[in-house]
Amino acid sequence: MPEKEMIKTVGLNKSFGDLHVLKDIDMTVCESDVVCLIGSSGSGKSTLLRCLNFLEKKNSGSIFLRGKEIELKNVDVNTVRQKVGMVFQHFNLFPHMTVLENVMEAPIHVKKIPKAQAAKEAKELLRKVGLGDKMHVFPSKLSGGQKQRVAIARALAMKPEIMLFDEPTSALDPELVGEVLSTMKELALEGMTMVVVTHEMGFAREVADWIVYMDEGRIIEKARPEDFFQNPKEERTKEFLKTTELK
Amino acid sequence: MPSIGHVFKTLIDSSGLFFDAMLITLQLTIVSIIFGIIIGLFFALLKISNISILGYISDTYVYLIRGTPLIVQIFILYFGISGIFLIPDFWAAAFALAFHNGAYIAEIFRGTIQAVDRGQMEAGRSLGMTKSLTMRRIILPQAFRRSLPPLGNQFIIGLKDSSLAAFISMNELFNVATTLGSNNFDEMTYLIIVAFYYLVLVALLTWLVNSFERKLAISDR
Ligand SMILES: Nc1ncnc2c1ncn2[C@@H]1O[C@H](COP(=O)(O)OP(=O)(O)OP(=O)(O)O)[C@@H](O)[C@H]1O
Ligand SMILES: [Mg+2]
């Protein structure tokens, strides 16, 4: 059965002033795939993810969601964003709202879902990420790992078709990384399409369907994890893997 | 200097007159601060709108207000407007004070809105919220909390500044004090009394702002 395309970029370019950050990015993510995006600092991973969500405006190229090109002129970007969930390195929870309110906010105010139903769904999601007992506390009371799981629940509350993660565990104490990764793993097993920027090679090896390696704004290599880690094709990939193993 | 006993006796005797004046001062202050907040928020939003012409309008407003003495603003508004159509003295004074406070409050809001982490706007947008919805639901509530201490300070300044309305013959605290003082050939006594009233009002205002701040802070911790 041919896999169905979820999100695709064709010839995507992005510059910040004179700095050419993304160079002709062609990337396809199929339904239910988990793609781990890796590469050294400054290679453009975050920028690529943010372009997929239109937090950054591309300079040229096309982005397709389920085969339909997203032209900002014709499509309401807010509608697109509802289908594309995003989890940030620094969580970005809303500090003036309780955990439950954080998760209910967008369904109520964007999707106009009745409050009772939004609360019911939010509670289910929070239980699912293991935070059923923290619904009524404020984010400042949570550990980093708990905050990130709330952020995941908050994104899931919009019932996205694809989830983007930008280094979701980089800001966490080492002992809290596992709980977030296992939440993400669970999500992957449920068939969620995911693009994950990460330095967690163990996670990439175990959970990813594809590894995409970026360097200096280009995709250097896209491979299955076993191929990528055992027999990388590109010279630059080999170099990169050497440096990460030293860590 | 008048004796403490004399001041105290005069304070009791004149309390009826001062009470009315205090009400006018309070009304002037409250009205000018409520409108000042609306005006301030409006110009702060213009400033951060990313539309340069609106930013310039906001800058110009703040510059004009901060660059001229309040008494000049009050006179311009009072004589200027009453030359065109009749406006009650109270509202002339209240609007002058509101536009004056508004410039400072605009600066307060601009600062606290910009101090909210950029990630908050991005998180809102990534959930499909529009810019204005994110502003209203996510950014402004956080900015408002941080604005409370400087706003409280501005309220106190606004309260004291309302004394300048005496010069367009509003019978607020300061005007009543100087009038009574010169009628009774006892200026110093009445000045001490009016200072006392201002101190009481400022203490009251400080207490109000502090308890409001505490109430909001509970939910953050
Ligand atoms: N808003 C911006 N304005 C200007 N330059 C930017 C901006 N955002 C990113 N850059 C630059 O673009 C390049 C790529 O940044 P990006 O954040 O995408 O890298 P990254 O691969 O995510 O790196 P890291 O692993 O450090 O997060 C960097 O050189 C960065 O300095
Ligand atoms: Mg990054």
mmCIF file with all atom_site columns, C-alpha atoms in Angstrom, chain A residues 157-230:
data_model
loop_
_atom_site.group_PDB
_atom_site.id
_atom_site.type_symbol
_atom_site.label_atom_id
_atom_site.label_alt_id
_atom_site.label_comp_id
_atom_site.label_asym_id
_atom_site.label_entity_id
_atom_site.label_seq_id
_atom_site.pdbx_PDB_ins_code
_atom_site.Cartn_x
_atom_site.Cartn_y
_atom_site.Cartn_z
_atom_site.occupancy
_atom_site.B_iso_or_equiv
_atom_site.pdbx_formal_charge
_atom_site.auth_seq_id
_atom_site.auth_comp_id
_atom_site.auth_asym_id
_atom_site.auth_atom_id
_atom_site.pdbx_PDB_model_num
ATOM 1  C CA . ALA A 1 157 ? -6.277 19.128 22.321 1.00 0.00 ? 157 ALA A CA 1
ATOM 2  C CA . MET A 1 158 ? -6.636 20.706 18.893 1.00 0.00 ? 158 MET A CA 1
ATOM 3  C CA . LYS A 1 159 ? -6.644 17.209 17.363 1.00 0.00 ? 159 LYS A CA 1
ATOM 4  C CA . PRO A 1 160 ? -3.777 17.977 14.990 1.00 0.00 ? 160 PRO A CA 1
ATOM 5  C CA . GLU A 1 161 ? -2.925 15.758 12.062 1.00 0.00 ? 161 GLU A CA 1
ATOM 6  C CA . ILE A 1 162 ? 0.774  16.221 12.586 1.00 0.00 ? 162 ILE A CA 1
ATOM 7  C CA . MET A 1 163 ? 2.881  17.171 15.583 1.00 0.00 ? 163 MET A CA 1
ATOM 8  C CA . LEU A 1 164 ? 6.120  19.143 15.424 1.00 0.00 ? 164 LEU A CA 1
ATOM 9  C CA . PHE A 1 165 ? 8.578  18.942 18.311 1.00 0.00 ? 165 PHE A CA 1
ATOM 10 C CA . ASP A 1 166 ? 11.511 21.337 18.573 1.00 0.00 ? 166 ASP A CA 1
ATOM 11 C CA . GLU A 1 167 ? 14.034 19.831 20.964 1.00 0.00 ? 167 GLU A CA 1
ATOM 12 C CA . PRO A 1 168 ? 11.331 18.928 23.458 1.00 0.00 ? 168 PRO A CA 1
ATOM 13 C CA . THR A 1 169 ? 13.772 17.534 26.020 1.00 0.00 ? 169 THR A CA 1
ATOM 14 C CA . SER A 1 170 ? 16.718 19.901 25.655 1.00 0.00 ? 170 SER A CA 1
ATOM 15 C CA . ALA A 1 171 ? 15.659 22.168 28.485 1.00 0.00 ? 171 ALA A CA 1
ATOM 16 C CA . LEU A 1 172 ? 15.038 19.304 30.888 1.00 0.00 ? 172 LEU A CA 1
ATOM 17 C CA . ASP A 1 173 ? 17.108 17.888 33.704 1.00 0.00 ? 173 ASP A CA 1
ATOM 18 C CA . PRO A 1 174 ? 18.464 14.512 32.549 1.00 0.00 ? 174 PRO A CA 1
ATOM 19 C CA . GLU A 1 175 ? 16.287 12.536 34.936 1.00 0.00 ? 175 GLU A CA 1
ATOM 20 C CA . LEU A 1 176 ? 13.140 14.125 33.433 1.00 0.00 ? 176 LEU A CA 1
ATOM 21 C CA . VAL A 1 177 ? 13.921 13.392 29.808 1.00 0.00 ? 177 VAL A CA 1
ATOM 22 C CA . GLY A 1 178 ? 12.610 9.831  29.943 1.00 0.00 ? 178 GLY A CA 1
ATOM 23 C CA . GLU A 1 179 ? 9.043  10.682 30.924 1.00 0.00 ? 179 GLU A CA 1
ATOM 24 C CA . VAL A 1 180 ? 8.663  13.089 28.005 1.00 0.00 ? 180 VAL A CA 1
ATOM 25 C CA . LEU A 1 181 ? 10.211 10.705 25.506 1.00 0.00 ? 181 LEU A CA 1
ATOM 26 C CA . SER A 1 182 ? 7.950  7.885  26.623 1.00 0.00 ? 182 SER A CA 1
ATOM 27 C CA . THR A 1 183 ? 4.906  10.132 26.186 1.00 0.00 ? 183 THR A CA 1
ATOM 28 C CA . MET A 1 184 ? 6.102  10.877 22.668 1.00 0.00 ? 184 MET A CA 1
ATOM 29 C CA . LYS A 1 185 ? 6.766  7.220  22.011 1.00 0.00 ? 185 LYS A CA 1
ATOM 30 C CA . GLU A 1 186 ? 3.244  6.371  23.033 1.00 0.00 ? 186 GLU A CA 1
ATOM 31 C CA . LEU A 1 187 ? 1.973  9.016  20.649 1.00 0.00 ? 187 LEU A CA 1
ATOM 32 C CA . ALA A 1 188 ? 4.064  7.557  17.850 1.00 0.00 ? 188 ALA A CA 1
ATOM 33 C CA . LEU A 1 189 ? 2.672  4.093  18.523 1.00 0.00 ? 189 LEU A CA 1
ATOM 34 C CA . GLU A 1 190 ? -0.833 5.481  18.212 1.00 0.00 ? 190 GLU A CA 1
ATOM 35 C CA . GLY A 1 191 ? 0.030  6.492  14.694 1.00 0.00 ? 191 GLY A CA 1
ATOM 36 C CA . MET A 1 192 ? 0.549  10.205 15.112 1.00 0.00 ? 192 MET A CA 1
ATOM 37 C CA . THR A 1 193 ? 2.613  11.794 12.353 1.00 0.00 ? 193 THR A CA 1
ATOM 38 C CA . MET A 1 194 ? 5.551  13.483 14.002 1.00 0.00 ? 194 MET A CA 1
ATOM 39 C CA . VAL A 1 195 ? 8.557  15.592 13.069 1.00 0.00 ? 195 VAL A CA 1
ATOM 40 C CA . VAL A 1 196 ? 10.983 15.748 15.956 1.00 0.00 ? 196 VAL A CA 1
ATOM 41 C CA . VAL A 1 197 ? 14.095 17.876 16.191 1.00 0.00 ? 197 VAL A CA 1
ATOM 42 C CA . THR A 1 198 ? 16.197 16.101 18.760 1.00 0.00 ? 198 THR A CA 1
ATOM 43 C CA . HIS A 1 199 ? 19.631 15.327 20.059 1.00 0.00 ? 199 HIS A CA 1
ATOM 44 C CA . GLU A 1 200 ? 18.364 12.151 21.715 1.00 0.00 ? 200 GLU A CA 1
ATOM 45 C CA . MET A 1 201 ? 19.952 9.585  19.448 1.00 0.00 ? 201 MET A CA 1
ATOM 46 C CA . GLY A 1 202 ? 18.503 6.712  21.461 1.00 0.00 ? 202 GLY A CA 1
ATOM 47 C CA . PHE A 1 203 ? 15.010 7.985  20.819 1.00 0.00 ? 203 PHE A CA 1
ATOM 48 C CA . ALA A 1 204 ? 15.755 8.574  17.150 1.00 0.00 ? 204 ALA A CA 1
ATOM 49 C CA . ARG A 1 205 ? 17.153 5.074  16.749 1.00 0.00 ? 205 ARG A CA 1
ATOM 50 C CA . GLU A 1 206 ? 14.257 3.422  18.499 1.00 0.00 ? 206 GLU A CA 1
ATOM 51 C CA . VAL A 1 207 ? 11.197 5.431  17.484 1.00 0.00 ? 207 VAL A CA 1
ATOM 52 C CA . ALA A 1 208 ? 11.964 7.131  14.190 1.00 0.00 ? 208 ALA A CA 1
ATOM 53 C CA . ASP A 1 209 ? 10.824 5.741  10.871 1.00 0.00 ? 209 ASP A CA 1
ATOM 54 C CA . TRP A 1 210 ? 13.183 8.128  9.135  1.00 0.00 ? 210 TRP A CA 1
ATOM 55 C CA . ILE A 1 211 ? 16.193 10.150 10.139 1.00 0.00 ? 211 ILE A CA 1
ATOM 56 C CA . VAL A 1 212 ? 16.799 13.376 8.296  1.00 0.00 ? 212 VAL A CA 1
ATOM 57 C CA . TYR A 1 213 ? 20.247 14.860 8.746  1.00 0.00 ? 213 TYR A CA 1
ATOM 58 C CA . MET A 1 214 ? 20.674 18.556 8.050  1.00 0.00 ? 214 MET A CA 1
ATOM 59 C CA . ASP A 1 215 ? 23.797 20.607 7.707  1.00 0.00 ? 215 ASP A CA 1
ATOM 60 C CA . GLU A 1 216 ? 24.189 24.264 6.749  1.00 0.00 ? 216 GLU A CA 1
ATOM 61 C CA . GLY A 1 217 ? 20.602 24.579 5.637  1.00 0.00 ? 217 GLY A CA 1
ATOM 62 C CA . ARG A 1 218 ? 20.512 21.494 3.419  1.00 0.00 ? 218 ARG A CA 1
ATOM 63 C CA . ILE A 1 219 ? 19.184 18.014 3.868  1.00 0.00 ? 219 ILE A CA 1
ATOM 64 C CA . ILE A 1 220 ? 22.293 15.870 3.555  1.00 0.00 ? 220 ILE A CA 1
ATOM 65 C CA . GLU A 1 221 ? 20.833 12.445 4.099  1.00 0.00 ? 221 GLU A CA 1
ATOM 66 C CA . LYS A 1 222 ? 17.495 10.827 4.726  1.00 0.00 ? 222 LYS A CA 1
ATOM 67 C CA . ALA A 1 223 ? 17.594 7.209  5.793  1.00 0.00 ? 223 ALA A CA 1
ATOM 68 C CA . ARG A 1 224 ? 16.041 4.508  7.907  1.00 0.00 ? 224 ARG A CA 1
ATOM 69 C CA . PRO A 1 225 ? 17.520 4.631  11.416 1.00 0.00 ? 225 PRO A CA 1
ATOM 70 C CA . GLU A 1 226 ? 19.368 1.333  11.087 1.00 0.00 ? 226 GLU A CA 1
ATOM 71 C CA . ASP A 1 227 ? 20.992 2.462  7.833  1.00 0.00 ? 227 ASP A CA 1
ATOM 72 C CA . PHE A 1 228 ? 21.648 5.921  9.129  1.00 0.00 ? 228 PHE A CA 1
ATOM 73 C CA . PHE A 1 229 ? 23.469 4.854  12.260 1.00 0.00 ? 229 PHE A CA 1
ATOM 74 C CA . GLN A 1 230 ? 25.180 1.736  10.867 1.00 0.00 ? 230 GLN A CA 1
#
